[in-house]
Coordinates of C-alpha atoms and ligand atoms in Angstrom, one line a residue:
M1 CA 29.7 18.5 16.0
W2 CA 26.3 19.8 15.2
P3 CA 24.7 21.8 18.0
R4 CA 22.5 19.7 20.2
R5 CA 18.9 20.7 20.1
K6 CA 15.9 19.5 22.1
S7 CA 14.0 18.9 19.0
T8 CA 15.4 18.1 15.6
K9 CA 11.9 18.0 14.0
S10 CA 12.1 20.4 11.1
F11 CA 9.5 22.2 9.0
A12 CA 7.7 19.3 7.2
T13 CA 6.5 21.0 4.1
G14 CA 9.6 22.7 2.9
R15 CA 10.3 20.6 -0.2
A16 CA 8.1 17.7 -1.2
W17 CA 5.6 15.9 1.0
V18 CA 2.7 13.5 1.2
E19 CA -0.4 14.7 2.9
I20 CA -2.5 12.0 4.6
N21 CA -6.1 13.0 5.2
L22 CA -7.1 11.0 8.3
E23 CA -10.7 12.2 8.0
N24 CA -11.0 10.5 4.6
L25 CA -9.3 7.4 6.1
R26 CA -12.0 7.3 8.8
H27 CA -14.6 7.8 6.2
N28 CA -13.3 4.9 4.1
V29 CA -13.2 2.6 7.1
T30 CA -16.8 3.3 7.7
V31 CA -17.8 2.8 4.1
L32 CA -15.9 -0.4 3.8
K33 CA -17.2 -1.8 7.0
G34 CA -20.7 -1.0 5.8
M35 CA -20.2 -3.0 2.7
L36 CA -19.1 -6.2 4.6
P37 CA -21.1 -8.5 6.8
S38 CA -20.8 -7.3 10.4
E39 CA -18.7 -10.2 11.6
C40 CA -16.1 -9.6 9.0
Q41 CA -13.2 -7.5 10.3
L42 CA -11.0 -5.3 8.2
M43 CA -7.4 -6.5 8.1
P44 CA -5.7 -3.5 6.4
A45 CA -2.7 -4.3 4.1
V46 CA 0.0 -1.9 5.4
K47 CA 2.9 -3.4 3.4
A48 CA 5.3 -1.1 1.7
N49 CA 5.0 1.6 4.4
A50 CA 1.2 1.4 4.1
Y51 CA 1.3 2.1 0.3
G52 CA 3.5 5.1 1.1
L53 CA 1.2 6.6 3.7
G54 CA 3.5 5.8 6.7
A55 CA 2.7 2.4 8.2
V56 CA 3.2 3.0 12.0
R57 CA 1.3 6.3 12.1
L58 CA -1.5 4.8 10.0
C59 CA -1.8 1.6 12.0
K60 CA -2.0 3.6 15.2
E61 CA -4.8 5.6 13.8
L62 CA -6.5 2.4 12.7
N63 CA -6.0 1.0 16.2
R64 CA -7.9 4.0 17.5
L65 CA -10.7 3.2 15.1
G66 CA -10.9 -0.3 16.6
I67 CA -9.0 -2.2 14.0
R68 CA -7.1 -5.1 15.5
A69 CA -5.5 -7.0 12.6
F70 CA -3.1 -6.0 9.9
C71 CA -1.1 -7.6 7.2
V72 CA 2.4 -6.8 6.0
A73 CA 4.7 -8.4 3.3
T74 CA 7.8 -9.0 5.4
A75 CA 8.9 -9.9 8.9
L76 CA 10.9 -6.6 9.2
E77 CA 7.8 -4.6 8.3
G78 CA 5.9 -6.4 11.1
A79 CA 8.8 -5.8 13.6
E80 CA 8.7 -2.1 12.7
L81 CA 5.0 -1.9 13.5
R82 CA 5.5 -3.5 16.9
K83 CA 8.5 -1.3 17.7
G84 CA 6.2 1.6 16.9
G85 CA 3.6 0.4 19.4
V86 CA 1.0 -1.0 17.0
K87 CA -1.5 -3.3 18.7
G88 CA -3.4 -6.3 17.4
E89 CA -2.6 -9.2 15.1
I90 CA 0.0 -8.8 12.4
L91 CA 0.1 -11.4 9.6
I92 CA 3.2 -11.6 7.3
L93 CA 1.8 -12.4 3.9
G94 CA 5.2 -13.5 2.3
Y95 CA 8.0 -16.0 2.8
T96 CA 10.2 -15.5 5.8
H97 CA 13.7 -17.0 5.7
P98 CA 14.3 -19.5 8.5
K99 CA 17.0 -17.3 9.9
Q100 CA 14.5 -14.5 10.4
L101 CA 11.9 -16.7 12.1
D102 CA 13.1 -15.5 15.6
L103 CA 11.8 -12.0 14.5
V104 CA 8.4 -13.5 14.0
K105 CA 8.4 -14.9 17.5
R106 CA 10.0 -11.9 19.2
Y107 CA 7.5 -9.5 17.8
R108 CA 4.5 -11.7 18.1
L109 CA 3.8 -11.8 14.4
M110 CA 1.9 -14.5 12.5
Q111 CA 3.6 -16.2 9.6
T112 CA 2.0 -17.4 6.3
V113 CA 2.6 -21.0 5.4
V114 CA 3.4 -20.3 1.7
D115 CA 3.2 -24.0 0.7
Y116 CA 3.5 -27.5 2.0
Q117 CA 7.3 -27.5 1.7
Y118 CA 7.5 -24.4 3.7
A119 CA 5.4 -26.0 6.4
Q120 CA 8.3 -28.5 6.8
T121 CA 10.7 -25.6 7.4
L122 CA 8.4 -24.1 10.0
R123 CA 8.0 -27.5 11.6
N124 CA 11.7 -28.0 11.8
Y125 CA 12.1 -24.5 13.3
G126 CA 10.7 -26.3 16.4
K127 CA 9.6 -23.2 18.3
R128 CA 5.9 -22.4 18.6
L129 CA 4.5 -20.1 15.9
T130 CA 1.0 -18.9 15.0
V131 CA 0.4 -19.3 11.3
H132 CA -2.2 -18.8 8.5
L133 CA -2.1 -21.3 5.6
A134 CA -2.0 -19.7 2.1
I135 CA -4.1 -21.6 -0.5
D136 CA -3.6 -21.2 -4.2
T137 CA -7.0 -21.2 -5.9
G138 CA -5.9 -19.9 -9.2
M139 CA -3.6 -16.9 -8.6
G140 CA -0.6 -19.1 -9.2
R141 CA 1.5 -17.3 -6.6
L142 CA 1.8 -18.2 -3.0
G143 CA -0.1 -21.0 -1.4
E144 CA -0.5 -24.8 -1.4
S145 CA -2.9 -26.0 -4.1
A146 CA -6.5 -26.1 -3.0
H147 CA -6.6 -29.6 -4.5
N148 CA -4.1 -31.0 -2.0
L149 CA -6.5 -31.7 0.9
E150 CA -4.3 -34.4 2.4
S151 CA -1.1 -32.3 2.6
I152 CA -3.0 -29.4 4.0
L153 CA -4.6 -31.6 6.7
E154 CA -1.1 -32.8 7.6
V155 CA 0.0 -29.3 8.6
F156 CA -2.6 -29.3 11.4
T157 CA -0.8 -32.2 13.0
Y158 CA 2.5 -30.3 13.5
N159 CA 2.8 -29.6 17.2
N160 CA 4.6 -26.3 17.1
L161 CA 2.3 -24.7 14.6
N162 CA -0.8 -23.0 15.8
V163 CA -2.8 -22.8 12.6
E164 CA -5.2 -20.0 13.3
G165 CA -6.2 -19.0 9.8
I166 CA -6.4 -19.9 6.2
F167 CA -6.6 -17.7 3.2
T168 CA -6.5 -17.4 -0.6
H169 CA -6.0 -14.4 -2.9
L170 CA -8.0 -13.4 -6.0
S171 CA -6.5 -12.8 -9.3
A172 CA -8.8 -9.8 -9.6
Q173 CA -9.9 -10.9 -13.1
S174 CA -13.4 -11.6 -14.4
K175 CA -16.5 -12.5 -12.5
D176 CA -16.3 -16.1 -13.7
Y177 CA -12.7 -16.5 -12.6
T178 CA -13.5 -15.0 -9.2
H179 CA -16.4 -17.4 -8.9
T180 CA -14.2 -20.4 -9.6
Q181 CA -11.7 -19.3 -7.0
V182 CA -14.3 -18.6 -4.4
A183 CA -15.9 -22.0 -5.1
L184 CA -12.6 -23.8 -4.9
F185 CA -11.8 -22.2 -1.6
S186 CA -15.1 -22.9 -0.1
E187 CA -14.9 -26.5 -1.2
L188 CA -11.6 -26.9 0.6
L189 CA -13.0 -25.3 3.7
N190 CA -15.9 -27.8 3.6
G191 CA -13.4 -30.6 3.0
L192 CA -11.4 -29.6 6.1
E193 CA -14.5 -29.3 8.2
G194 CA -15.5 -32.8 7.1
R195 CA -12.2 -34.0 8.5
G196 CA -12.7 -32.3 11.8
V197 CA -10.8 -29.1 11.1
G198 CA -13.2 -26.2 11.7
A199 CA -13.1 -22.9 13.6
L200 CA -10.5 -21.5 11.2
K201 CA -10.3 -17.8 10.5
A202 CA -10.7 -17.8 6.7
H203 CA -10.2 -14.8 4.5
L204 CA -10.2 -14.2 0.7
Q205 CA -11.1 -10.7 -0.2
S206 CA -8.6 -7.9 -1.0
S207 CA -10.0 -4.5 -2.3
Y208 CA -11.2 -6.2 -5.5
G209 CA -13.0 -8.9 -3.6
I210 CA -14.7 -6.3 -1.3
L211 CA -15.8 -4.1 -4.1
H212 CA -16.9 -7.0 -6.4
C213 CA -18.2 -9.6 -3.9
P214 CA -19.0 -7.8 -0.6
G215 CA -21.5 -10.4 0.5
L216 CA -18.9 -13.1 1.2
N217 CA -18.8 -13.9 4.9
Y218 CA -15.3 -14.4 6.1
A219 CA -13.4 -13.5 9.2
Y220 CA -11.3 -10.9 7.6
A221 CA -11.0 -8.7 4.5
R222 CA -7.4 -7.8 3.6
V223 CA -8.0 -4.3 2.3
G224 CA -5.3 -2.1 0.9
I225 CA -5.9 0.3 -2.1
A226 CA -9.6 0.8 -1.4
L227 CA -8.9 1.9 2.2
Y228 CA -6.5 4.5 0.8
G229 CA -9.2 5.7 -1.6
A230 CA -7.4 5.0 -4.8
A231 CA -9.7 2.3 -6.1
N232 CA -12.4 3.3 -8.6
H233 CA -15.4 3.6 -6.3
D234 CA -17.6 6.7 -5.8
E235 CA -18.0 6.4 -2.1
L236 CA -14.3 6.1 -1.2
K237 CA -12.3 9.3 -0.8
P238 CA -8.6 9.7 -1.6
V239 CA -6.5 9.7 1.6
L240 CA -3.2 10.8 0.0
S241 CA -2.0 13.9 -1.8
I242 CA 1.5 14.7 -3.0
K243 CA 2.8 18.2 -3.0
A244 CA 6.1 20.0 -3.7
R245 CA 7.5 23.5 -3.6
V246 CA 8.2 25.6 -6.6
S247 CA 11.9 26.3 -6.4
V248 CA 12.5 28.6 -9.4
V249 CA 10.3 30.5 -11.9
K250 CA 11.8 32.0 -15.0
T251 CA 11.2 32.8 -18.6
V252 CA 12.9 31.1 -21.4
A253 CA 13.3 32.3 -25.0
A254 CA 12.1 30.4 -28.0
G255 CA 14.7 27.8 -29.0
Q256 CA 16.1 27.3 -25.5
A257 CA 16.6 23.7 -24.3
I258 CA 15.1 22.4 -21.0
G259 CA 16.5 19.5 -18.9
Y260 CA 18.7 16.5 -19.6
G261 CA 19.2 15.4 -23.1
L262 CA 17.6 18.5 -24.5
G263 CA 14.3 16.7 -23.7
F264 CA 12.3 19.8 -24.5
I265 CA 13.1 22.8 -26.8
A266 CA 10.9 25.8 -26.2
P267 CA 8.9 26.5 -29.4
K268 CA 8.2 30.0 -28.2
D269 CA 9.0 32.3 -25.3
M270 CA 7.7 30.5 -22.2
K271 CA 7.5 30.8 -18.5
I272 CA 8.6 27.7 -16.6
A273 CA 8.7 26.6 -13.0
V274 CA 11.0 24.1 -11.4
I275 CA 9.4 22.0 -8.7
S276 CA 11.3 20.2 -6.0
I277 CA 10.3 16.6 -6.5
G278 CA 11.7 13.9 -8.9
Y279 CA 11.9 10.3 -9.6
G280 CA 14.0 9.8 -6.5
D281 CA 10.9 10.6 -4.6
G282 CA 8.8 8.2 -6.6
L283 CA 7.4 10.6 -9.2
P284 CA 7.5 8.2 -12.2
R285 CA 10.0 9.3 -14.9
A286 CA 7.6 7.9 -17.4
L287 CA 5.6 11.2 -16.9
S288 CA 8.4 13.1 -18.7
C289 CA 8.0 15.1 -21.9
G290 CA 4.4 16.2 -21.6
V291 CA 2.9 12.9 -20.6
G292 CA 2.2 14.1 -17.1
M293 CA 1.3 17.3 -15.4
V294 CA 1.0 19.0 -12.0
L295 CA -1.5 21.5 -10.7
I296 CA -0.5 25.0 -9.6
H297 CA -3.1 27.4 -8.2
G298 CA -5.9 25.4 -9.7
A299 CA -4.4 25.2 -13.2
R300 CA -2.6 22.5 -15.2
A301 CA 1.1 22.7 -15.8
S302 CA 2.5 20.0 -18.1
I303 CA 5.9 18.4 -17.5
L304 CA 8.6 19.7 -19.8
G305 CA 11.6 17.5 -20.7
Y306 CA 12.6 14.6 -18.5
V307 CA 11.7 14.3 -14.8
C308 CA 15.0 14.5 -12.9
M309 CA 16.0 12.6 -9.7
D310 CA 15.1 15.5 -7.4
Q311 CA 13.4 18.1 -9.6
T312 CA 10.9 18.5 -12.4
I313 CA 10.3 21.4 -14.8
V314 CA 6.8 22.4 -15.8
D315 CA 5.1 24.9 -18.1
V316 CA 3.5 27.8 -16.2
S317 CA 3.2 30.1 -19.2
S318 CA -0.5 30.5 -18.8
I319 CA -0.6 30.6 -15.0
N320 CA -0.5 34.0 -13.5
R321 CA 1.3 34.8 -10.2
V322 CA 3.5 31.7 -9.7
Y323 CA 6.3 32.4 -7.3
Q324 CA 9.2 30.7 -5.7
G325 CA 8.0 28.8 -2.7
D326 CA 4.5 28.2 -4.0
T327 CA 2.9 24.8 -3.8
A328 CA 2.5 22.4 -6.8
V329 CA 0.1 19.5 -6.4
I330 CA 1.3 16.3 -8.0
L331 CA -1.6 14.2 -6.7
G332 CA -4.7 15.7 -5.1
K333 CA -6.8 18.8 -5.3
S334 CA -5.9 22.3 -6.5
G335 CA -8.8 24.7 -6.9
A336 CA -11.5 22.9 -8.9
L337 CA -9.0 20.4 -10.4
E338 CA -8.0 17.1 -9.0
M339 CA -5.3 14.6 -10.0
S340 CA -6.0 11.0 -8.9
A341 CA -3.7 8.1 -8.5
E342 CA -6.0 6.1 -10.8
S343 CA -5.7 8.6 -13.6
I344 CA -1.9 8.7 -13.4
A345 CA -1.8 4.9 -13.2
K346 CA -4.0 4.6 -16.2
Q347 CA -1.8 6.9 -18.2
L348 CA 1.2 4.9 -17.3
Q349 CA -0.5 1.5 -17.9
T350 CA 0.0 0.5 -14.3
V351 CA -2.0 0.3 -11.1
P352 CA -2.3 3.0 -8.4
N353 CA -0.8 0.6 -5.9
E354 CA 2.5 0.9 -7.8
I355 CA 2.5 4.7 -7.8
L356 CA 1.7 4.9 -4.1
S357 CA 4.0 2.1 -2.8
R358 CA 7.0 3.7 -4.6
L359 CA 6.8 7.0 -2.9
G360 CA 10.2 7.6 -1.4
T361 CA 11.4 8.1 2.2
R362 CA 12.6 11.6 1.3
L363 CA 9.0 12.8 1.1
T364 CA 7.9 14.0 4.6
R365 CA 4.5 12.7 5.7
V366 CA 2.0 15.2 7.1
Y367 CA -1.2 14.0 8.7
T368 CA -4.3 16.2 8.8
H369 CA -7.3 15.5 10.9
Ligands
PLP1 C1 -1.4 -6.6 -1.2 C2 -2.3 -7.7 -0.8 C3 -3.6 -7.4 -0.4 C4 -4.2 -6.0 -0.5 O1 -4.5 -5.7 -1.8 P1 -5.3 -4.4 -2.3 O2 -5.7 -4.8 -3.7 O3 -4.5 -3.3 -2.2 O4 -6.5 -4.3 -1.4 C5 -4.4 -8.4 0.1 N1 -4.0 -9.7 0.1 C6 -2.7 -10.0 -0.3 C7 -2.3 -11.4 -0.3 C8 -1.9 -9.0 -0.8 O5 -0.7 -9.4 -1.2

């Protein structure tokens, strides 16, 4: 038996951690609210553990800032928020299996009607549910086609479904494509109104929509990546940093191999540092062999050989005074340098959303005010 202690909370920055700057979060909330019409409420997307930032803690902070609506991807994510004491509306954006619909009820979540067929499933469930209808206006993912006015109207006649909202999602493509999607959605809303269905809470924008068409006047804007400050926009500040401890510093002689598969052979005598973070924590392995770098004491240290599951080896030959226990910055500021999620994403031909949402549970989360 382990000795019982009053607190099992350990030192949070011992190995690898994510720092969440709540001051920058508050700043971004203010900036984003300022971009949107005053009646439009932010509905932060806090799926995938709030893009790695820690969903419960983040939602509670957003609750304190007056935010009263959130969206998640799954029923379990919604249930976790409620168990953690999050207040306000929680919309599940994805499909929920009929066997999990009791979760939706028990935790007072709102379910998305992902298409007309799924509306039948929800109707057959029988118990009362609050739902938002998803409409496909060109994303080709979830939603009943915007062209099927009659099927959409039928859903409003189902007694157990309280249809509170309706939404669509932008493909985040060109201006023209966005315009077509917006027009299609608004045509549908007019069609519904013409048939006596008004007073729906409509929403369309995600981060892309807010940044590219902020003037649209909807009930909500489902904002994710921009809120976390990892969308290309000058006024938004990054909320998240990733840091890890240096575990070993040593010199290697020319010709010595470093890491799995002899991924790197030292061309000269070098000084290397091992840092305690790896792909098991969400550091992309694609950053191996010199593609990526970390920052130590305001200088760049490029990644040598392959990123391992728990550790990564970097070149610190030209950085003075690097010691065991020092901090390496994987994402964020170090001295005058800064690594952004956007730059890493660009390098790896992906989106910052992927980098953030894959940050592992082994990283501790540290919140600064
Ligand atoms: C993830 C998601 C969002 C948020 O997207 P961002 O680009 O991160 O702002 C909004 N709406 C839907 C339907 C989503 O799946």
